[in-house]
Amino acid sequence: MRYYSTNKGVAPASLADAVIKGLAADKGLYMPERIERLPQSFFDKIETMTLPDIACRVAEAFFGEDIPQGDLDRIVRDTLSFETPVVRVTDRIWSLELFHGPTSAFKDVGARFMARMLGYFIRKSGETNRVTVLVATSGDTGSAVANGFLGVEGIDVVVLYPKGKVSEIQEKQFTTLGQNITAVEVEGTFDDCQRLVKTAFLDAELNAKYHLTSANSINVARFLPQSFYYFDAYAQMKRHGLAERLVVAVPSGNFGNITAGLFAQRMGLPIARFIAANNRNDIFLEYLKTGKYVPRPSIATIANAMDVGDPSNFARVLDLYGGSWEAIRSAIVGFRYTDEEIAETIRRVLDTTGYLLDPHGACGYRSLEEGLREGETGVLLETAHPAKFKDTVERITGRPVEIPERLQRFMQGQKQSVAMSAAFDDFKRFLMAR
Ligand SMILES: *Cc1c(COP(=O)(O)O)cnc(C)c1O
């Protein structure tokens, strides 16, 4: 299968090239040139299949031509070392819990898959040069990528994060690992971290010495595997007899997660409608209303993994629907919530149902309360464990949040990071000396 750029300014790439490059040379996002429709027989018996079995079949549709089945199945099964249960919150609203992985956020799925696929391509190419993955993070991406790549042969990871601007629990998730993971604590903002990474990719000397790549969410190997759990959620709802008219609400920032759901739908998964749930960064909602896409600087909210002012996967959504505003409007509706509304939702849902949402999942929940029509059942994607936002959630509910054991284990680790100024020369000197 070949992968074309959404900007159509370069020739299509092989899967290996698309995964190693991440972004196309014309700055477009890679798209698979075909999206296979899975046969009816697959959907007829999907409720009898496990998540890994479903995922192997879906993965084959995208990657089957490029990776032998045994290798691909191994990548998929290694990735899915945890479950993605759908849990009842009310009769009409169910929660797809994507936080049972190593770092307690949905990004574990994409990061683990990408690490294994990149490792596979590097081994196959016989490349002796190690590959260095550079990743800038405001919290969740760094932890998922660092843990996803931990111990993968032939790959080093350098995580850059802004000093004092990530929560302690997030910081521990990528500064305590050792092995092939190095954390760099930058005296600056997230934007500074991103600038250092981008400048490094353009630096001739660094690129002559190292094979540099990124692991951000635009990479096809991080983005496509996210479709697996939409199929599995459907299978679970079918077992409950509730799969007739399913509406899926996705708390969205860069729109990678929801786009993977739209791909699943294109492959034949019977989802009635999608809801993009946003915080006050509502650029996409404005687009749905006006047909005009106007990026703007992000604003800080308590659902901070969705503080995105120019969602990178918007290009993929547009491409998937041939640029048609009408088509996009009929497939997706949007909702947006203020911090006060998010807090009110967390409090009220906990009081009335006993279910604790995180600030991102709360946007999804509320959008279903407001957006579900007669006869529909809603599934929200609970994208992170509430303990990842412990301080915020405890302040809202006034009750202590239980921390899962796998998160507690990180807290016991010893922080190790390299202090760095925000000047590129310092960062370059550090990389060259490695
Ligand atoms: C990254 C993230 C999101 C946003 O996902 P996108 O794929 O960027 O839309 C939502 N919630 C949490 C907890 C996240 O970490």
CSV table of C-alpha atoms and ligand atoms in Angstrom, one decimal:
chain,number,residue,atom,x,y,z
A,1,MET,CA,0.0,0.0,0.0
A,2,ARG,CA,1.2,3.5,-0.8
A,3,TYR,CA,0.6,6.6,1.3
A,4,TYR,CA,-0.1,9.9,-0.3
A,5,SER,CA,0.4,13.4,1.2
A,6,THR,CA,-2.7,15.4,1.9
A,7,ASN,CA,-0.9,18.3,0.2
A,8,LYS,CA,-0.3,16.2,-2.9
A,9,GLY,CA,3.0,17.9,-3.4
A,10,VAL,CA,5.2,14.8,-3.4
A,11,ALA,CA,5.0,11.3,-4.8
A,12,PRO,CA,3.3,8.7,-2.6
A,13,ALA,CA,5.6,6.9,-0.1
A,14,SER,CA,5.9,3.3,1.0
A,15,LEU,CA,4.7,2.4,4.5
A,16,ALA,CA,8.3,2.2,5.8
A,17,ASP,CA,9.1,5.7,4.4
A,18,ALA,CA,5.8,7.2,5.8
A,19,VAL,CA,6.5,5.7,9.2
A,20,ILE,CA,10.2,6.8,9.3
A,21,LYS,CA,9.5,10.3,7.9
A,22,GLY,CA,6.3,11.0,9.9
A,23,LEU,CA,5.4,14.2,8.0
A,24,ALA,CA,5.6,14.3,4.1
A,25,ALA,CA,8.3,16.6,2.6
A,26,ASP,CA,5.5,19.0,1.4
A,27,LYS,CA,4.3,19.2,5.1
A,28,GLY,CA,1.2,17.2,4.3
A,29,LEU,CA,0.0,14.3,6.4
A,30,TYR,CA,0.2,10.8,5.0
A,31,MET,CA,-3.0,9.0,4.0
A,32,PRO,CA,-3.4,5.3,2.9
A,33,GLU,CA,-4.4,5.3,-0.7
A,34,ARG,CA,-7.1,2.7,0.0
A,35,ILE,CA,-9.4,2.2,2.9
A,36,GLU,CA,-10.7,-1.4,2.6
A,37,ARG,CA,-14.3,-2.2,3.4
A,38,LEU,CA,-14.3,-5.2,5.7
A,39,PRO,CA,-16.8,-8.0,4.7
A,40,GLN,CA,-20.2,-8.3,6.3
A,41,SER,CA,-19.2,-11.7,7.7
A,42,PHE,CA,-16.6,-10.0,9.9
A,43,PHE,CA,-19.2,-7.7,11.5
A,44,ASP,CA,-21.7,-10.6,11.8
A,45,LYS,CA,-19.5,-12.4,14.2
A,46,ILE,CA,-17.4,-9.5,15.7
A,47,GLU,CA,-19.0,-10.0,19.1
A,48,THR,CA,-17.4,-13.4,19.4
A,49,MET,CA,-13.9,-12.0,18.8
A,50,THR,CA,-11.3,-10.6,21.3
A,51,LEU,CA,-9.7,-7.2,21.0
A,52,PRO,CA,-6.4,-8.6,19.7
A,53,ASP,CA,-8.2,-10.8,17.1
A,54,ILE,CA,-10.3,-7.9,15.9
A,55,ALA,CA,-7.2,-5.7,15.8
A,56,CYS,CA,-5.2,-8.2,13.8
A,57,ARG,CA,-7.9,-8.3,11.1
A,58,VAL,CA,-8.1,-4.4,11.0
A,59,ALA,CA,-4.3,-4.1,10.9
A,60,GLU,CA,-4.1,-6.6,8.0
A,61,ALA,CA,-6.4,-4.3,6.0
A,62,PHE,CA,-3.9,-1.5,6.2
A,63,PHE,CA,-0.5,-3.1,6.6
A,64,GLY,CA,-1.1,-6.7,5.3
A,65,GLU,CA,0.6,-6.0,2.0
A,66,ASP,CA,3.8,-4.6,3.6
A,67,ILE,CA,4.4,-6.8,6.6
A,68,PRO,CA,4.1,-10.6,6.7
A,69,GLN,CA,1.2,-11.7,8.8
A,70,GLY,CA,3.2,-13.4,11.5
A,71,ASP,CA,5.2,-10.2,12.1
A,72,LEU,CA,2.2,-8.0,12.0
A,73,ASP,CA,0.2,-10.1,14.4
A,74,ARG,CA,3.1,-10.0,16.8
A,75,ILE,CA,3.3,-6.2,16.6
A,76,VAL,CA,-0.5,-6.0,17.2
A,77,ARG,CA,-0.6,-8.4,20.1
A,78,ASP,CA,2.5,-6.9,21.8
A,79,THR,CA,0.8,-3.5,21.5
A,80,LEU,CA,-2.4,-4.6,23.1
A,81,SER,CA,-1.1,-5.9,26.4
A,82,PHE,CA,-4.1,-4.3,28.2
A,83,GLU,CA,-7.9,-4.2,27.8
A,84,THR,CA,-10.2,-1.5,26.6
A,85,PRO,CA,-13.5,-2.2,28.4
A,86,VAL,CA,-16.8,-0.4,27.8
A,87,VAL,CA,-18.3,0.4,31.1
A,88,ARG,CA,-22.0,1.3,31.8
A,89,VAL,CA,-22.4,4.8,33.3
A,90,THR,CA,-26.2,5.2,32.7
A,91,ASP,CA,-28.5,3.1,30.5
A,92,ARG,CA,-27.8,5.3,27.6
A,93,ILE,CA,-24.2,6.4,28.1
A,94,TRP,CA,-21.3,4.1,28.3
A,95,SER,CA,-17.6,4.8,28.7
A,96,LEU,CA,-14.9,3.2,26.6
A,97,GLU,CA,-12.0,3.1,29.1
A,98,LEU,CA,-8.8,3.7,27.2
A,99,PHE,CA,-6.7,4.2,30.3
A,100,HIS,CA,-5.7,0.7,31.3
A,101,GLY,CA,-2.3,0.9,29.5
A,102,PRO,CA,1.1,1.6,31.0
A,103,THR,CA,0.7,5.4,31.2
A,104,SER,CA,-3.0,5.4,31.8
A,105,ALA,CA,-4.0,7.3,28.6
A,106,PHE,CA,-5.2,6.2,25.1
A,107,LYS,CA,-1.9,7.4,23.5
A,108,ASP,CA,-0.4,4.1,24.8
A,109,VAL,CA,-2.0,2.2,21.9
A,110,GLY,CA,-0.6,4.4,19.1
A,111,ALA,CA,2.8,4.9,20.8
A,112,ARG,CA,3.3,1.2,21.5
A,113,PHE,CA,2.3,0.2,18.0
A,114,MET,CA,4.5,2.8,16.4
A,115,ALA,CA,7.5,1.8,18.5
A,116,ARG,CA,7.1,-1.8,17.4
A,117,MET,CA,6.5,-1.0,13.7
A,118,LEU,CA,9.4,1.4,13.6
A,119,GLY,CA,11.6,-1.2,15.3
A,120,TYR,CA,10.5,-3.8,12.7
A,121,PHE,CA,11.4,-1.6,9.8
A,122,ILE,CA,14.8,-0.7,11.2
A,123,ARG,CA,15.7,-4.3,11.8
A,124,LYS,CA,14.6,-5.2,8.3
A,125,SER,CA,16.6,-2.4,6.7
A,126,GLY,CA,19.7,-3.8,8.3
A,127,GLU,CA,20.5,-0.2,9.3
A,128,THR,CA,23.4,-0.2,11.8
A,129,ASN,CA,22.9,3.4,12.7
A,130,ARG,CA,20.6,3.8,15.7
A,131,VAL,CA,17.5,5.9,15.2
A,132,THR,CA,16.9,8.8,17.5
A,133,VAL,CA,13.3,9.8,18.2
A,134,LEU,CA,12.9,13.4,19.3
A,135,VAL,CA,9.7,14.3,21.0
A,136,ALA,CA,8.5,17.5,22.6
A,137,THR,CA,5.7,17.1,25.2
A,138,SER,CA,3.4,19.1,27.4
A,139,GLY,CA,2.8,15.9,29.4
A,140,ASP,CA,0.9,12.9,28.0
A,141,THR,CA,2.7,12.4,24.7
A,142,GLY,CA,6.1,12.2,26.3
A,143,SER,CA,5.0,9.5,28.8
A,144,ALA,CA,3.2,7.4,26.2
A,145,VAL,CA,6.1,7.6,23.7
A,146,ALA,CA,8.8,7.0,26.2
A,147,ASN,CA,7.1,4.0,27.7
A,148,GLY,CA,6.1,2.7,24.2
A,149,PHE,CA,9.7,2.8,23.0
A,150,LEU,CA,11.3,1.6,26.3
A,151,GLY,CA,13.7,-1.2,25.5
A,152,VAL,CA,13.0,-1.3,21.8
A,153,GLU,CA,16.3,-2.3,20.0
A,154,GLY,CA,18.0,0.2,17.8
A,155,ILE,CA,16.0,3.3,18.9
A,156,ASP,CA,16.9,6.0,21.3
A,157,VAL,CA,14.3,8.5,22.6
A,158,VAL,CA,14.9,12.1,23.7
A,159,VAL,CA,11.9,13.7,25.4
A,160,LEU,CA,11.9,17.5,25.8
A,161,TYR,CA,9.6,19.0,28.3
A,162,PRO,CA,9.1,22.5,29.8
A,163,LYS,CA,10.5,22.8,33.3
A,164,GLY,CA,7.7,23.2,36.0
A,165,LYS,CA,4.9,23.0,33.5
A,166,VAL,CA,4.0,19.3,33.6
A,167,SER,CA,2.4,17.5,36.6
A,168,GLU,CA,4.7,15.5,38.9
A,169,ILE,CA,3.0,12.3,37.8
A,170,GLN,CA,3.5,13.0,34.1
A,171,GLU,CA,7.2,14.0,34.7
A,172,LYS,CA,7.9,10.8,36.6
A,173,GLN,CA,6.5,8.8,33.7
A,174,PHE,CA,9.3,9.8,31.4
A,175,THR,CA,12.2,10.8,33.7
A,176,THR,CA,12.5,7.6,35.7
A,177,LEU,CA,12.8,5.0,32.9
A,178,GLY,CA,16.5,5.0,32.0
A,179,GLN,CA,17.7,2.5,29.3
A,180,ASN,CA,17.1,4.1,25.9
A,181,ILE,CA,15.1,7.0,27.2
A,182,THR,CA,16.6,10.4,28.0
A,183,ALA,CA,14.6,13.3,29.4
A,184,VAL,CA,15.6,16.9,28.7
A,185,GLU,CA,14.1,19.6,31.0
A,186,VAL,CA,14.0,22.8,29.1
A,187,GLU,CA,14.1,26.2,30.7
A,188,GLY,CA,11.1,27.5,28.7
A,189,THR,CA,7.7,26.7,27.4
A,190,PHE,CA,6.2,23.8,25.4
A,191,ASP,CA,6.6,25.9,22.3
A,192,ASP,CA,10.3,26.3,23.0
A,193,CYS,CA,10.6,22.5,23.2
A,194,GLN,CA,8.8,22.1,19.9
A,195,ARG,CA,11.0,24.7,18.3
A,196,LEU,CA,14.1,22.9,19.5
A,197,VAL,CA,12.9,19.6,17.9
A,198,LYS,CA,11.8,21.3,14.6
A,199,THR,CA,15.1,23.1,14.3
A,200,ALA,CA,17.0,19.9,15.0
A,201,PHE,CA,15.2,18.2,12.1
A,202,LEU,CA,16.5,20.9,9.8
A,203,ASP,CA,20.1,21.0,11.0
A,204,ALA,CA,22.4,19.5,8.4
A,205,GLU,CA,25.2,18.5,10.9
A,206,LEU,CA,22.8,16.7,13.2
A,207,ASN,CA,21.2,14.9,10.4
A,208,ALA,CA,24.6,13.8,9.0
A,209,LYS,CA,25.4,12.3,12.4
A,210,TYR,CA,22.1,10.8,13.4
A,211,HIS,CA,19.0,9.3,11.9
A,212,LEU,CA,16.4,11.6,13.5
A,213,THR,CA,12.7,11.0,13.5
A,214,SER,CA,9.7,12.2,15.4
A,215,ALA,CA,6.9,10.3,17.1
A,216,ASN,CA,4.1,12.8,17.1
A,217,SER,CA,0.5,11.9,16.5
A,218,ILE,CA,0.6,12.7,12.8
A,219,ASN,CA,2.6,9.5,12.2
A,220,VAL,CA,0.5,6.9,10.4
A,221,ALA,CA,1.8,4.2,12.7
A,222,ARG,CA,0.5,6.1,15.7
A,223,PHE,CA,-2.7,7.2,14.2
A,224,LEU,CA,-4.2,4.2,12.3
A,225,PRO,CA,-4.0,1.6,15.2
A,226,GLN,CA,-6.4,3.9,17.2
A,227,SER,CA,-9.1,2.5,14.9
A,228,PHE,CA,-8.8,-0.9,16.7
A,229,TYR,CA,-10.7,0.0,19.8
A,230,TYR,CA,-13.6,1.5,17.9
A,231,PHE,CA,-14.3,-2.0,16.4
A,232,ASP,CA,-13.8,-3.6,19.8
A,233,ALA,CA,-16.2,-1.1,21.5
A,234,TYR,CA,-18.8,-2.0,18.9
A,235,ALA,CA,-18.3,-5.7,19.6
A,236,GLN,CA,-18.8,-5.1,23.3
A,237,MET,CA,-21.9,-3.0,22.7
A,238,LYS,CA,-23.3,-5.7,20.4
A,239,ARG,CA,-22.8,-8.2,23.3
A,240,HIS,CA,-25.0,-5.9,25.4
A,241,GLY,CA,-27.6,-5.8,22.6
A,242,LEU,CA,-27.0,-2.0,22.3
A,243,ALA,CA,-25.2,-1.6,19.0
A,244,GLU,CA,-28.1,-0.6,16.8
A,245,ARG,CA,-27.7,3.1,16.8
A,246,LEU,CA,-24.4,4.0,18.3
A,247,VAL,CA,-23.1,7.5,18.7
A,248,VAL,CA,-19.5,7.9,19.7
A,249,ALA,CA,-18.2,11.0,21.5
A,250,VAL,CA,-14.5,11.7,21.2
A,251,PRO,CA,-12.7,14.3,23.4
A,252,SER,CA,-10.6,16.0,20.8
A,253,GLY,CA,-7.4,18.0,20.6
A,254,ASN,CA,-5.4,17.3,17.5
A,255,PHE,CA,-8.2,15.2,16.1
A,256,GLY,CA,-6.1,12.0,15.6
A,257,ASN,CA,-8.3,9.8,17.8
A,258,ILE,CA,-11.6,10.8,16.2
A,259,THR,CA,-10.1,10.6,12.7
A,260,ALA,CA,-9.2,6.9,13.4
A,261,GLY,CA,-12.9,6.4,14.3
A,262,LEU,CA,-13.9,8.0,11.0
A,263,PHE,CA,-11.6,5.5,9.2
A,264,ALA,CA,-13.2,2.6,11.1
A,265,GLN,CA,-16.6,3.9,9.9
A,266,ARG,CA,-15.3,4.0,6.4
A,267,MET,CA,-14.2,0.4,6.8
A,268,GLY,CA,-17.9,-0.5,7.4
A,269,LEU,CA,-18.2,-0.1,11.2
A,270,PRO,CA,-21.8,0.8,11.8
A,271,ILE,CA,-21.5,4.0,13.9
A,272,ALA,CA,-24.5,6.3,13.4
A,273,ARG,CA,-22.7,9.5,14.2
A,274,PHE,CA,-19.6,11.0,15.8
A,275,ILE,CA,-19.4,13.9,18.2
A,276,ALA,CA,-16.2,15.9,18.5
A,277,ALA,CA,-16.2,17.2,22.1
A,278,ASN,CA,-14.0,20.2,22.8
A,279,ASN,CA,-13.0,22.5,25.6
A,280,ARG,CA,-12.9,26.2,24.8
A,281,ASN,CA,-10.4,25.6,22.0
A,282,ASP,CA,-13.3,25.2,19.6
A,283,ILE,CA,-11.8,25.8,16.2
A,284,PHE,CA,-13.4,22.7,14.8
A,285,LEU,CA,-16.9,23.6,16.1
A,286,GLU,CA,-16.5,27.0,14.4
A,287,TYR,CA,-15.6,25.3,11.2
A,288,LEU,CA,-18.7,23.1,11.4
A,289,LYS,CA,-20.8,26.2,11.9
A,290,THR,CA,-19.2,28.5,9.3
A,291,GLY,CA,-17.3,26.3,6.8
A,292,LYS,CA,-14.2,28.4,7.6
A,293,TYR,CA,-11.2,26.9,9.3
A,294,VAL,CA,-9.5,29.6,11.3
A,295,PRO,CA,-6.7,28.4,13.6
A,296,ARG,CA,-5.9,30.6,16.6
A,297,PRO,CA,-3.5,30.4,19.6
A,298,SER,CA,-4.6,27.8,22.1
A,299,ILE,CA,-5.9,28.8,25.5
A,300,ALA,CA,-5.2,26.9,28.8
A,301,THR,CA,-8.1,24.8,30.2
A,302,ILE,CA,-8.4,22.0,32.8
A,303,ALA,CA,-8.7,19.5,30.0
A,304,ASN,CA,-5.2,20.5,28.9
A,305,ALA,CA,-4.5,17.6,26.5
A,306,MET,CA,-7.1,19.2,24.2
A,307,ASP,CA,-5.6,22.8,24.4
A,308,VAL,CA,-4.9,22.8,20.6
A,309,GLY,CA,-5.5,25.9,18.4
A,310,ASP,CA,-4.7,24.3,15.1
A,311,PRO,CA,-5.6,20.6,15.1
A,312,SER,CA,-3.0,18.8,12.9
A,313,ASN,CA,-5.4,16.1,11.8
A,314,PHE,CA,-7.9,18.5,10.4
A,315,ALA,CA,-6.1,18.0,7.1
A,316,ARG,CA,-7.0,14.3,7.2
A,317,VAL,CA,-10.6,14.9,8.0
A,318,LEU,CA,-10.9,17.3,5.1
A,319,ASP,CA,-9.1,14.8,2.8
A,320,LEU,CA,-11.3,11.9,3.9
A,321,TYR,CA,-14.5,13.8,2.9
A,322,GLY,CA,-13.0,15.3,-0.3
A,323,GLY,CA,-13.0,18.7,1.2
A,324,SER,CA,-16.8,18.8,1.5
A,325,TRP,CA,-18.1,20.9,4.5
A,326,GLU,CA,-21.6,19.4,4.0
A,327,ALA,CA,-20.2,15.8,4.1
A,328,ILE,CA,-18.2,16.6,7.3
A,329,ARG,CA,-21.2,18.3,8.9
A,330,SER,CA,-23.3,15.2,8.3
A,331,ALA,CA,-20.7,12.8,9.8
A,332,ILE,CA,-19.6,14.8,12.9
A,333,VAL,CA,-21.3,17.2,15.2
A,334,GLY,CA,-19.4,19.4,17.7
A,335,PHE,CA,-19.8,20.6,21.3
A,336,ARG,CA,-17.6,22.8,23.4
A,337,TYR,CA,-17.4,23.3,27.2
A,338,THR,CA,-15.9,25.8,29.6
A,339,ASP,CA,-13.9,24.7,32.6
A,340,GLU,CA,-17.0,25.5,34.8
A,341,GLU,CA,-19.1,23.1,32.7
A,342,ILE,CA,-16.5,20.4,32.8
A,343,ALA,CA,-16.2,20.7,36.6
A,344,GLU,CA,-20.0,20.7,37.0
A,345,THR,CA,-20.2,17.5,34.9
A,346,ILE,CA,-17.5,15.7,36.8
A,347,ARG,CA,-19.2,16.5,40.1
A,348,ARG,CA,-22.7,15.7,39.0
A,349,VAL,CA,-21.9,12.4,37.3
A,350,LEU,CA,-19.9,11.3,40.3
A,351,ASP,CA,-22.8,12.2,42.6
A,352,THR,CA,-25.5,10.6,40.5
A,353,THR,CA,-23.8,7.5,39.1
A,354,GLY,CA,-20.7,6.9,41.2
A,355,TYR,CA,-18.6,7.1,38.0
A,356,LEU,CA,-15.5,9.4,38.1
A,357,LEU,CA,-14.7,11.1,34.8
A,358,ASP,CA,-11.4,12.9,34.0
A,359,PRO,CA,-11.8,16.4,32.6
A,360,HIS,CA,-11.4,15.2,28.9
A,361,GLY,CA,-13.9,12.4,29.3
A,362,ALA,CA,-16.3,14.8,31.0
A,363,CYS,CA,-16.5,16.8,27.7
A,364,GLY,CA,-17.4,13.6,25.9
A,365,TYR,CA,-20.0,12.6,28.5
A,366,ARG,CA,-21.8,16.0,28.5
A,367,SER,CA,-21.8,16.1,24.7
A,368,LEU,CA,-23.8,12.8,24.8
A,369,GLU,CA,-26.2,14.1,27.4
A,370,GLU,CA,-26.9,17.0,25.1
A,371,GLY,CA,-26.5,15.4,21.7
A,372,LEU,CA,-28.1,11.9,21.9
A,373,ARG,CA,-31.4,11.5,20.2
A,374,GLU,CA,-34.3,9.2,20.9
A,375,GLY,CA,-33.3,5.5,20.5
A,376,GLU,CA,-29.6,6.2,20.3
A,377,THR,CA,-26.9,4.8,22.7
A,378,GLY,CA,-23.8,6.8,23.4
A,379,VAL,CA,-20.2,5.7,24.0
A,380,LEU,CA,-17.7,8.3,25.1
A,381,LEU,CA,-14.0,7.7,24.8
A,382,GLU,CA,-12.5,8.0,28.3
A,383,THR,CA,-9.1,9.1,27.1
A,384,ALA,CA,-7.2,9.2,30.5
A,385,HIS,CA,-7.5,8.0,34.0
A,386,PRO,CA,-8.7,10.7,36.4
A,387,ALA,CA,-5.6,10.1,38.6
A,388,LYS,CA,-3.5,11.7,35.8
A,389,PHE,CA,-5.2,15.0,36.7
A,390,LYS,CA,-5.3,14.3,40.4
A,391,ASP,CA,-5.1,17.8,41.7
A,392,THR,CA,-7.8,19.2,39.4
A,393,VAL,CA,-10.2,16.3,39.9
A,394,GLU,CA,-9.7,16.4,43.7
A,395,ARG,CA,-10.3,20.1,43.8
A,396,ILE,CA,-13.5,19.6,41.8
A,397,THR,CA,-14.9,16.7,43.7
A,398,GLY,CA,-13.5,17.3,47.2
A,399,ARG,CA,-12.6,13.6,47.4
A,400,PRO,CA,-9.3,11.8,47.1
A,401,VAL,CA,-8.6,10.1,43.8
A,402,GLU,CA,-7.3,6.6,44.0
A,403,ILE,CA,-4.1,6.2,42.1
A,404,PRO,CA,-3.8,2.9,40.1
A,405,GLU,CA,-0.8,0.8,41.1
A,406,ARG,CA,1.0,1.2,37.8
A,407,LEU,CA,1.0,5.0,38.3
A,408,GLN,CA,2.1,4.7,41.9
A,409,ARG,CA,5.1,2.7,40.7
A,410,PHE,CA,6.3,5.6,38.6
A,411,MET,CA,6.0,7.9,41.6
A,412,GLN,CA,8.6,5.8,43.5
A,413,GLY,CA,11.2,6.1,40.7
A,414,GLN,CA,14.1,8.5,40.8
A,415,LYS,CA,13.9,11.5,38.5
A,416,GLN,CA,16.8,11.7,36.0
A,417,SER,CA,16.8,14.5,33.5
A,418,VAL,CA,19.3,16.8,31.7
A,419,ALA,CA,18.8,20.5,32.4
A,420,MET,CA,18.8,22.6,29.2
A,421,SER,CA,18.4,26.3,28.2
A,422,ALA,CA,15.9,27.1,25.4
A,423,ALA,CA,18.8,28.0,23.1
A,424,PHE,CA,19.2,25.7,20.1
A,425,ASP,CA,23.0,25.8,20.3
A,426,ASP,CA,22.9,24.2,23.7
A,427,PHE,CA,20.6,21.5,22.6
A,428,LYS,CA,22.7,20.8,19.5
A,429,ARG,CA,25.9,20.6,21.5
A,430,PHE,CA,24.2,18.1,23.8
A,431,LEU,CA,23.0,15.9,21.0
A,432,MET,CA,26.3,16.0,19.1
A,433,ALA,CA,28.2,14.9,22.3
A,434,ARG,CA,26.0,11.9,22.9
B,1,LIG,C1,-4.1,13.6,23.5
B,1,LIG,C2,-5.3,13.6,24.3
B,1,LIG,C3,-6.6,14.0,23.8
B,1,LIG,C4,-6.7,14.5,22.4
B,1,LIG,O1,-6.6,13.5,21.4
B,1,LIG,P1,-6.4,13.9,19.9
B,1,LIG,O2,-6.2,12.6,19.2
B,1,LIG,O3,-5.2,14.8,19.9
B,1,LIG,O4,-7.7,14.6,19.5
B,1,LIG,C5,-7.7,13.8,24.6
B,1,LIG,N1,-7.6,13.4,25.9
B,1,LIG,C6,-6.4,13.1,26.4
B,1,LIG,C7,-6.4,12.6,27.9
B,1,LIG,C8,-5.2,13.1,25.7
B,1,LIG,O5,-4.1,12.8,26.2
